[in-house]
PDB file of N, CA and C in Angstrom:
ATOM      1  N   MET A 907     119.983 160.260 115.722  1.00 84.00           N
ATOM      2  CA  MET A 907     120.706 159.091 115.089  1.00 84.00           C
ATOM      3  C   MET A 907     121.356 159.753 113.762  1.00 84.00           C
ATOM      4  N   SER A 908     122.165 159.423 113.397  1.00 92.00           N
ATOM      5  CA  SER A 908     122.919 159.800 111.970  1.00 92.00           C
ATOM      6  C   SER A 908     122.267 158.726 110.960  1.00 92.00           C
ATOM      7  N   ARG A 909     122.340 159.145 109.678  1.00 93.00           N
ATOM      8  CA  ARG A 909     121.995 158.096 108.635  1.00 93.00           C
ATOM      9  C   ARG A 909     122.738 156.813 108.707  1.00 93.00           C
ATOM     10  N   GLU A 910     124.130 157.038 109.081  1.00 93.00           N
ATOM     11  CA  GLU A 910     125.228 155.788 109.129  1.00 93.00           C
ATOM     12  C   GLU A 910     124.671 154.953 110.519  1.00 93.00           C
ATOM     13  N   GLN A 911     124.298 155.676 111.395  1.00 93.00           N
ATOM     14  CA  GLN A 911     124.203 154.788 112.716  1.00 93.00           C
ATOM     15  C   GLN A 911     122.760 153.974 112.382  1.00 93.00           C
ATOM     16  N   ASP A 912     121.727 154.762 111.786  1.00 93.00           N
ATOM     17  CA  ASP A 912     120.462 154.002 111.430  1.00 93.00           C
ATOM     18  C   ASP A 912     120.699 152.804 110.458  1.00 93.00           C
ATOM     19  N   ILE A 913     121.414 152.933 109.597  1.00 94.00           N
ATOM     20  CA  ILE A 913     121.739 151.647 108.682  1.00 94.00           C
ATOM     21  C   ILE A 913     122.393 150.555 109.405  1.00 94.00           C
ATOM     22  N   ILE A 914     123.620 150.984 109.996  1.00 93.00           N
ATOM     23  CA  ILE A 914     124.341 149.963 110.765  1.00 93.00           C
ATOM     24  C   ILE A 914     123.384 149.435 111.977  1.00 93.00           C
ATOM     25  N   GLY A 915     122.501 150.254 112.468  1.00 92.00           N
ATOM     26  CA  GLY A 915     121.766 149.485 113.725  1.00 92.00           C
ATOM     27  C   GLY A 915     120.609 148.699 113.018  1.00 92.00           C
ATOM     28  N   ALA A 916     120.137 148.950 112.026  1.00 93.00           N
ATOM     29  CA  ALA A 916     119.060 148.256 111.286  1.00 93.00           C
ATOM     30  C   ALA A 916     119.496 146.892 110.753  1.00 93.00           C
ATOM     31  N   ALA A 917     120.947 146.731 110.226  1.00 92.00           N
ATOM     32  CA  ALA A 917     121.559 145.762 109.715  1.00 92.00           C
ATOM     33  C   ALA A 917     121.752 144.770 111.000  1.00 92.00           C
ATOM     34  N   LEU A 918     122.216 145.364 112.006  1.00 90.00           N
ATOM     35  CA  LEU A 918     122.579 144.386 113.226  1.00 90.00           C
ATOM     36  C   LEU A 918     121.305 143.787 114.024  1.00 90.00           C
ATOM     37  N   GLU A 919     120.299 144.512 113.863  1.00 90.00           N
ATOM     38  CA  GLU A 919     118.922 143.936 114.409  1.00 90.00           C
ATOM     39  C   GLU A 919     118.581 142.849 113.615  1.00 90.00           C
ATOM     40  N   THR A 920     118.948 142.479 112.489  1.00 88.00           N
ATOM     41  CA  THR A 920     118.429 141.306 111.847  1.00 88.00           C
ATOM     42  C   THR A 920     119.332 140.258 112.044  1.00 88.00           C
ATOM     43  N   ILE A 921     120.287 140.454 112.869  1.00 84.00           N
ATOM     44  CA  ILE A 921     121.103 139.128 113.256  1.00 84.00           C
ATOM     45  C   ILE A 921     121.333 138.917 114.662  1.00 84.00           C
ATOM     46  N   ALA A 922     120.277 139.205 115.353  1.00 82.00           N
ATOM     47  CA  ALA A 922     120.327 138.997 116.627  1.00 82.00           C
ATOM     48  C   ALA A 922     120.561 137.637 117.224  1.00 82.00           C
ATOM     49  N   PRO A 923     121.681 137.429 118.255  1.00 76.00           N
ATOM     50  CA  PRO A 923     121.835 135.983 118.633  1.00 76.00           C
ATOM     51  C   PRO A 923     120.849 135.174 118.924  1.00 76.00           C
ATOM     52  N   ARG A 924     119.623 135.769 119.367  1.00 77.00           N
ATOM     53  CA  ARG A 924     118.646 134.799 119.733  1.00 77.00           C
ATOM     54  C   ARG A 924     117.441 135.764 119.752  1.00 77.00           C
ATOM     55  N   ALA A 925     116.042 135.207 119.682  1.00 82.00           N
ATOM     56  CA  ALA A 925     114.970 135.887 119.597  1.00 82.00           C
ATOM     57  C   ALA A 925     114.584 136.536 120.917  1.00 82.00           C
ATOM     58  N   GLY A 926     114.132 137.924 120.782  1.00 88.00           N
ATOM     59  CA  GLY A 926     113.644 138.590 121.815  1.00 88.00           C
ATOM     60  C   GLY A 926     114.604 139.579 122.391  1.00 88.00           C
ATOM     61  N   LEU A 927     115.928 139.680 121.836  1.00 87.00           N
ATOM     62  CA  LEU A 927     116.913 140.669 122.216  1.00 87.00           C
ATOM     63  C   LEU A 927     116.648 141.881 121.525  1.00 87.00           C
ATOM     64  N   ARG A 928     117.026 143.024 122.087  1.00 90.00           N
ATOM     65  CA  ARG A 928     116.967 144.256 121.536  1.00 90.00           C
ATOM     66  C   ARG A 928     118.403 144.801 121.535  1.00 90.00           C
ATOM     67  N   LEU A 929     118.708 145.656 120.353  1.00 90.00           N
ATOM     68  CA  LEU A 929     119.976 146.138 120.349  1.00 90.00           C
ATOM     69  C   LEU A 929     120.095 147.369 121.148  1.00 90.00           C
ATOM     70  N   THR A 930     120.965 147.480 122.122  1.00 89.00           N
ATOM     71  CA  THR A 930     121.143 148.815 122.787  1.00 89.00           C
ATOM     72  C   THR A 930     122.368 149.510 122.277  1.00 89.00           C
ATOM     73  N   GLY A 931     123.301 148.850 121.954  1.00 89.00           N
ATOM     74  CA  GLY A 931     124.512 149.796 121.548  1.00 89.00           C
ATOM     75  C   GLY A 931     125.461 148.826 120.641  1.00 89.00           C
ATOM     76  N   PHE A 932     126.365 149.707 119.876  1.00 91.00           N
ATOM     77  CA  PHE A 932     127.530 148.849 119.142  1.00 91.00           C
ATOM     78  C   PHE A 932     128.483 149.704 118.784  1.00 91.00           C
ATOM     79  N   GLY A 933     129.681 149.168 118.492  1.00 90.00           N
ATOM     80  CA  GLY A 933     130.865 149.835 118.029  1.00 90.00           C
ATOM     81  C   GLY A 933     131.431 149.238 116.855  1.00 90.00           C
ATOM     82  N   LEU A 934     131.739 149.885 115.817  1.00 91.00           N
ATOM     83  CA  LEU A 934     132.200 149.561 114.584  1.00 91.00           C
ATOM     84  C   LEU A 934     133.605 150.170 114.227  1.00 91.00           C
ATOM     85  N   MET A 935     134.477 149.329 113.753  1.00 89.00           N
ATOM     86  CA  MET A 935     135.612 149.821 113.358  1.00 89.00           C
ATOM     87  C   MET A 935     135.905 149.191 111.674  1.00 89.00           C
ATOM     88  N   ALA A 936     136.286 150.032 110.701  1.00 92.00           N
ATOM     89  CA  ALA A 936     136.121 149.541 109.551  1.00 92.00           C
ATOM     90  C   ALA A 936     137.557 150.065 108.865  1.00 92.00           C
ATOM     91  N   GLU A 937     138.280 149.524 108.227  1.00 95.00           N
ATOM     92  CA  GLU A 937     139.628 149.785 107.490  1.00 95.00           C
ATOM     93  C   GLU A 937     139.131 149.969 106.085  1.00 95.00           C
ATOM     94  N   TRP A 938     139.547 151.108 105.453  1.00 96.00           N
ATOM     95  CA  TRP A 938     139.372 151.460 103.892  1.00 96.00           C
ATOM     96  C   TRP A 938     140.761 151.633 103.430  1.00 96.00           C
ATOM     97  N   GLU A 939     140.867 151.278 102.048  1.00 97.00           N
ATOM     98  CA  GLU A 939     142.172 151.508 101.215  1.00 97.00           C
ATOM     99  C   GLU A 939     141.794 152.268 100.125  1.00 97.00           C
ATOM    100  N   GLU A 940     142.760 153.293 100.083  1.00 97.00           N
ATOM    101  CA  GLU A 940     142.666 154.015  98.897  1.00 97.00           C
ATOM    102  C   GLU A 940     143.351 153.547  97.572  1.00 97.00           C
ATOM    103  N   GLU A 941     143.112 154.212  96.376  1.00 97.00           N
ATOM    104  CA  GLU A 941     143.600 153.562  95.188  1.00 97.00           C
ATOM    105  C   GLU A 941     145.217 153.510  95.361  1.00 97.00           C
ATOM    106  N   ASN A 942     145.967 154.207  96.015  1.00 97.00           N
ATOM    107  CA  ASN A 942     147.360 154.510  95.750  1.00 97.00           C
ATOM    108  C   ASN A 942     147.754 153.320  97.440  1.00 97.00           C
ATOM    109  N   GLY A 943     146.880 152.619  97.729  1.00 97.00           N
ATOM    110  CA  GLY A 943     147.419 151.955  98.798  1.00 97.00           C
ATOM    111  C   GLY A 943     147.378 152.329 100.255  1.00 97.00           C
ATOM    112  N   GLU A 944     147.191 153.657 100.566  1.00 97.00           N
ATOM    113  CA  GLU A 944     147.102 153.994 101.878  1.00 97.00           C
ATOM    114  C   GLU A 944     145.708 153.600 102.541  1.00 97.00           C
ATOM    115  N   ARG A 945     145.985 153.426 103.828  1.00 97.00           N
ATOM    116  CA  ARG A 945     144.879 152.692 104.495  1.00 97.00           C
ATOM    117  C   ARG A 945     144.328 153.791 105.579  1.00 97.00           C
ATOM    118  N   THR A 946     143.072 153.596 105.846  1.00 96.00           N
ATOM    119  CA  THR A 946     142.349 154.436 107.040  1.00 96.00           C
ATOM    120  C   THR A 946     141.583 153.688 107.909  1.00 96.00           C
ATOM    121  N   LEU A 947     141.441 154.056 109.162  1.00 93.00           N
ATOM    122  CA  LEU A 947     140.528 153.445 109.866  1.00 93.00           C
ATOM    123  C   LEU A 947     139.298 154.338 110.343  1.00 93.00           C
ATOM    124  N   THR A 948     138.152 153.924 110.415  1.00 91.00           N
ATOM    125  CA  THR A 948     136.867 154.658 110.936  1.00 91.00           C
ATOM    126  C   THR A 948     136.358 154.039 111.939  1.00 91.00           C
ATOM    127  N   ARG A 949     135.713 155.013 112.832  1.00 89.00           N
ATOM    128  CA  ARG A 949     134.918 154.217 114.052  1.00 89.00           C
ATOM    129  C   ARG A 949     133.511 154.787 113.739  1.00 89.00           C
ATOM    130  N   LEU A 950     132.541 154.098 114.382  1.00 90.00           N
ATOM    131  CA  LEU A 950     131.056 154.595 114.432  1.00 90.00           C
ATOM    132  C   LEU A 950     130.562 153.829 115.765  1.00 90.00           C
ATOM    133  N   ILE A 951     130.045 154.808 116.530  1.00 91.00           N
ATOM    134  CA  ILE A 951     129.455 154.114 117.772  1.00 91.00           C
ATOM    135  C   ILE A 951     127.761 154.293 117.571  1.00 91.00           C
ATOM    136  N   GLY A 952     127.062 153.616 118.178  1.00 90.00           N
ATOM    137  CA  GLY A 952     125.477 153.668 118.126  1.00 90.00           C
ATOM    138  C   GLY A 952     125.002 154.982 118.918  1.00 90.00           C
ATOM    139  N   ASP A 953     123.797 155.164 118.494  1.00 87.00           N
ATOM    140  CA  ASP A 953     123.130 156.342 118.947  1.00 87.00           C
ATOM    141  C   ASP A 953     123.040 156.142 120.481  1.00 87.00           C
ATOM    142  N   GLY A 954     123.500 157.166 121.212  1.00 83.00           N
ATOM    143  CA  GLY A 954     123.240 157.135 122.747  1.00 83.00           C
ATOM    144  C   GLY A 954     124.445 156.457 123.093  1.00 83.00           C
ATOM    145  N   GLY A 955     125.340 155.863 122.650  1.00 81.00           N
ATOM    146  CA  GLY A 955     126.570 155.308 123.116  1.00 81.00           C
ATOM    147  C   GLY A 955     127.576 156.351 123.370  1.00 81.00           C
ATOM    148  N   ASN A 956     128.602 155.993 124.198  1.00 85.00           N
ATOM    149  CA  ASN A 956     129.790 157.121 124.648  1.00 85.00           C
ATOM    150  C   ASN A 956     131.077 156.353 124.174  1.00 85.00           C
ATOM    151  N   PRO A 957     132.123 157.030 124.035  1.00 85.00           N
ATOM    152  CA  PRO A 957     133.334 156.518 123.769  1.00 85.00           C
ATOM    153  C   PRO A 957     133.886 155.508 124.842  1.00 85.00           C
ATOM    154  N   TRP A 958     133.613 155.626 126.130  1.00 89.00           N
ATOM    155  CA  TRP A 958     134.069 154.884 127.045  1.00 89.00           C
ATOM    156  C   TRP A 958     133.228 153.292 126.972  1.00 89.00           C
ATOM    157  N   GLN A 959     132.282 153.413 126.770  1.00 89.00           N
ATOM    158  CA  GLN A 959     131.367 152.299 126.378  1.00 89.00           C
ATOM    159  C   GLN A 959     131.844 151.406 125.268  1.00 89.00           C
ATOM    160  N   VAL A 960     132.161 152.075 124.285  1.00 88.00           N
ATOM    161  CA  VAL A 960     132.450 151.461 122.965  1.00 88.00           C
ATOM    162  C   VAL A 960     134.175 151.008 123.340  1.00 88.00           C
ATOM    163  N   LYS A 961     134.826 151.782 123.963  1.00 89.00           N
ATOM    164  CA  LYS A 961     136.339 151.217 124.326  1.00 89.00           C
ATOM    165  C   LYS A 961     135.834 149.767 125.057  1.00 89.00           C
ATOM    166  N   GLY A 962     134.941 149.676 125.952  1.00 89.00           N
ATOM    167  CA  GLY A 962     134.658 148.444 126.832  1.00 89.00           C
ATOM    168  C   GLY A 962     134.307 147.402 125.591  1.00 89.00           C
ATOM    169  N   TYR A 963     133.541 147.627 124.595  1.00 86.00           N
ATOM    170  CA  TYR A 963     133.153 146.645 123.888  1.00 86.00           C
ATOM    171  C   TYR A 963     134.393 146.039 123.035  1.00 86.00           C
ATOM    172  N   PHE A 964     135.129 146.951 122.676  1.00 86.00           N
ATOM    173  CA  PHE A 964     136.357 146.565 121.861  1.00 86.00           C
ATOM    174  C   PHE A 964     137.398 145.837 123.003  1.00 86.00           C
ATOM    175  N   HIS A 965     137.607 146.144 124.113  1.00 86.00           N
ATOM    176  CA  HIS A 965     138.485 145.569 125.007  1.00 86.00           C
ATOM    177  C   HIS A 965     137.996 144.189 125.122  1.00 86.00           C
ATOM    178  N   ASP A 966     136.734 144.029 125.650  1.00 82.00           N
ATOM    179  CA  ASP A 966     136.217 142.747 125.926  1.00 82.00           C
ATOM    180  C   ASP A 966     136.038 141.908 124.656  1.00 82.00           C
ATOM    181  N   GLY A 967     135.849 142.295 123.358  1.00 77.00           N
ATOM    182  CA  GLY A 967     135.891 141.760 122.390  1.00 77.00           C
ATOM    183  C   GLY A 967     137.286 140.996 121.907  1.00 77.00           C
ATOM    184  N   LEU A 968     138.253 141.903 122.112  1.00 77.00           N
ATOM    185  CA  LEU A 968     139.820 141.416 121.996  1.00 77.00           C
ATOM    186  C   LEU A 968     140.214 140.526 123.141  1.00 77.00           C
ATOM    187  N   ASN A 969     139.782 140.637 124.270  1.00 77.00           N
ATOM    188  CA  ASN A 969     140.524 139.935 125.393  1.00 77.00           C
ATOM    189  C   ASN A 969     139.350 139.030 126.096  1.00 77.00           C
ATOM    190  N   GLY A 970     138.140 138.872 125.523  1.00 72.00           N
ATOM    191  CA  GLY A 970     137.461 137.737 126.203  1.00 72.00           C
ATOM    192  C   GLY A 970     137.364 136.420 125.433  1.00 72.00           C
ATOM    193  N   THR A 971     136.792 135.543 125.909  1.00 69.00           N
ATOM    194  CA  THR A 971     136.559 134.317 125.265  1.00 69.00           C
ATOM    195  C   THR A 971     135.169 134.420 124.435  1.00 69.00           C
ATOM    196  N   TRP A 972     135.187 134.165 123.230  1.00 64.00           N
ATOM    197  CA  TRP A 972     134.197 134.443 122.418  1.00 64.00           C
ATOM    198  C   TRP A 972     133.426 132.978 122.548  1.00 64.00           C
ATOM    199  N   PRO A 973     132.154 132.866 122.546  1.00 61.00           N
ATOM    200  CA  PRO A 973     131.215 131.664 122.589  1.00 61.00           C
ATOM    201  C   PRO A 973     131.140 131.285 121.139  1.00 61.00           C
ATOM    202  N   SER A 974     130.612 130.008 121.027  1.00 51.00           N
ATOM    203  CA  SER A 974     130.600 129.151 120.063  1.00 51.00           C
ATOM    204  C   SER A 974     129.295 129.679 119.075  1.00 51.00           C
ATOM    205  N   THR A 975     129.417 129.218 117.723  1.00 51.00           N
ATOM    206  CA  THR A 975     128.312 129.482 116.890  1.00 51.00           C
ATOM    207  C   THR A 975     127.745 128.139 116.519  1.00 51.00           C
ATOM    208  N   SER A 976     127.737 127.194 117.557  1.00 51.00           N
ATOM    209  CA  SER A 976     127.200 125.844 117.420  1.00 51.00           C
ATOM    210  C   SER A 976     125.616 125.999 117.945  1.00 51.00           C
ATOM    211  N   GLN A 977     124.573 125.187 117.450  1.00 52.00           N
ATOM    212  CA  GLN A 977     123.353 125.324 118.003  1.00 52.00           C
ATOM    213  C   GLN A 977     122.972 124.941 119.296  1.00 52.00           C
ATOM    214  N   GLN A 978     124.058 124.512 119.970  1.00 52.00           N
ATOM    215  CA  GLN A 978     123.940 124.355 121.342  1.00 52.00           C
ATOM    216  C   GLN A 978     123.942 125.679 122.271  1.00 52.00           C
ATOM    217  N   SER A 979     124.865 126.281 121.671  1.00 56.00           N
ATOM    218  CA  SER A 979     124.849 127.624 122.411  1.00 56.00           C
ATOM    219  C   SER A 979     123.821 128.499 122.139  1.00 56.00           C
ATOM    220  N   GLU A 980     123.737 129.323 123.410  1.00 56.00           N
ATOM    221  CA  GLU A 980     122.486 130.282 122.913  1.00 56.00           C
ATOM    222  C   GLU A 980     122.946 131.738 122.660  1.00 56.00           C
ATOM    223  N   HIS A 981     124.401 131.664 122.258  1.00 55.00           N
ATOM    224  CA  HIS A 981     125.093 133.066 121.549  1.00 55.00           C
ATOM    225  C   HIS A 981     125.653 132.546 120.357  1.00 55.00           C
ATOM    226  N   HIS A 982     125.951 133.495 119.604  1.00 59.00           N
ATOM    227  CA  HIS A 982     126.799 133.308 118.489  1.00 59.00           C
ATOM    228  C   HIS A 982     127.730 134.293 118.004  1.00 59.00           C
ATOM    229  N   ASN A 983     128.670 133.902 117.137  1.00 61.00           N
ATOM    230  CA  ASN A 983     129.554 135.012 116.614  1.00 61.00           C
ATOM    231  C   ASN A 983     129.541 134.611 115.025  1.00 61.00           C
ATOM    232  N   PRO A 984     128.696 135.366 114.361  1.00 61.00           N
ATOM    233  CA  PRO A 984     128.993 135.153 112.953  1.00 61.00           C
ATOM    234  C   PRO A 984     130.099 135.350 112.282  1.00 61.00           C
ATOM    235  N   GLY A 985     130.622 134.166 111.467  1.00 59.00           N
ATOM    236  CA  GLY A 985     131.906 134.132 110.659  1.00 59.00           C
ATOM    237  C   GLY A 985     132.997 133.685 111.550  1.00 59.00           C
ATOM    238  N   HIS A 986     132.657 132.926 112.727  1.00 59.00           N
ATOM    239  CA  HIS A 986     133.710 132.331 113.493  1.00 59.00           C
ATOM    240  C   HIS A 986     133.292 130.893 113.417  1.00 59.00           C
ATOM    241  N   PRO A 987     134.343 130.156 113.669  1.00 60.00           N
ATOM    242  CA  PRO A 987     134.226 128.558 113.753  1.00 60.00           C
ATOM    243  C   PRO A 987     133.409 128.115 115.197  1.00 60.00           C
ATOM    244  N   ASP A 988     132.896 126.995 114.987  1.00 62.00           N
ATOM    245  CA  ASP A 988     132.220 126.626 116.173  1.00 62.00           C
ATOM    246  C   ASP A 988     133.285 126.275 117.436  1.00 62.00           C
ATOM    247  N   GLY A 989     133.059 126.408 118.660  1.00 62.00           N
ATOM    248  CA  GLY A 989     133.706 126.142 119.945  1.00 62.00           C
ATOM    249  C   GLY A 989     134.070 127.415 120.313  1.00 62.00           C
ATOM    250  N   TRP A 990     134.506 127.448 121.607  1.00 60.00           N
ATOM    251  CA  TRP A 990     134.916 128.668 122.405  1.00 60.00           C
ATOM    252  C   TRP A 990     136.297 129.037 121.806  1.00 60.00           C
ATOM    253  N   MET A 991     136.723 130.131 121.808  1.00 61.00           N
ATOM    254  CA  MET A 991     137.938 130.489 121.177  1.00 61.00           C
ATOM    255  C   MET A 991     138.546 131.837 122.019  1.00 61.00           C
ATOM    256  N   ARG A 992     139.748 131.940 122.180  1.00 62.00           N
ATOM    257  CA  ARG A 992     140.243 133.076 122.563  1.00 62.00           C
ATOM    258  C   ARG A 992     141.069 134.109 121.789  1.00 62.00           C
ATOM    259  N   ILE A 993     140.538 135.354 121.724  1.00 58.00           N
ATOM    260  CA  ILE A 993     141.191 136.119 120.589  1.00 58.00           C
ATOM    261  C   ILE A 993     142.023 137.311 121.465  1.00 58.00           C
ATOM    262  N   GLY A 994     143.334 137.346 120.773  1.00 55.00           N
ATOM    263  CA  GLY A 994     144.170 138.386 121.638  1.00 55.00           C
ATOM    264  C   GLY A 994     145.064 137.695 122.336  1.00 55.00           C
TER     265      GLY A 994
END
């Protein structure tokens, strides 16, 4: 596991959607902007993951219905409003 994978994995483990879950993989996209305004994307996948698995995460994340952040739901999406929503 790289230092970057370890740091991101440790951060994600602190926000599990419910107790008793174990993080088994992740995919991260980040956009960076240079001083001159040029932008760049970077990707990071969890240790043991593969590119096809992460493409699946992104596809489902963009095309699936995301569950609520409400307390009634057993899942959550930090940073998103309550209620089911369609992204994409």
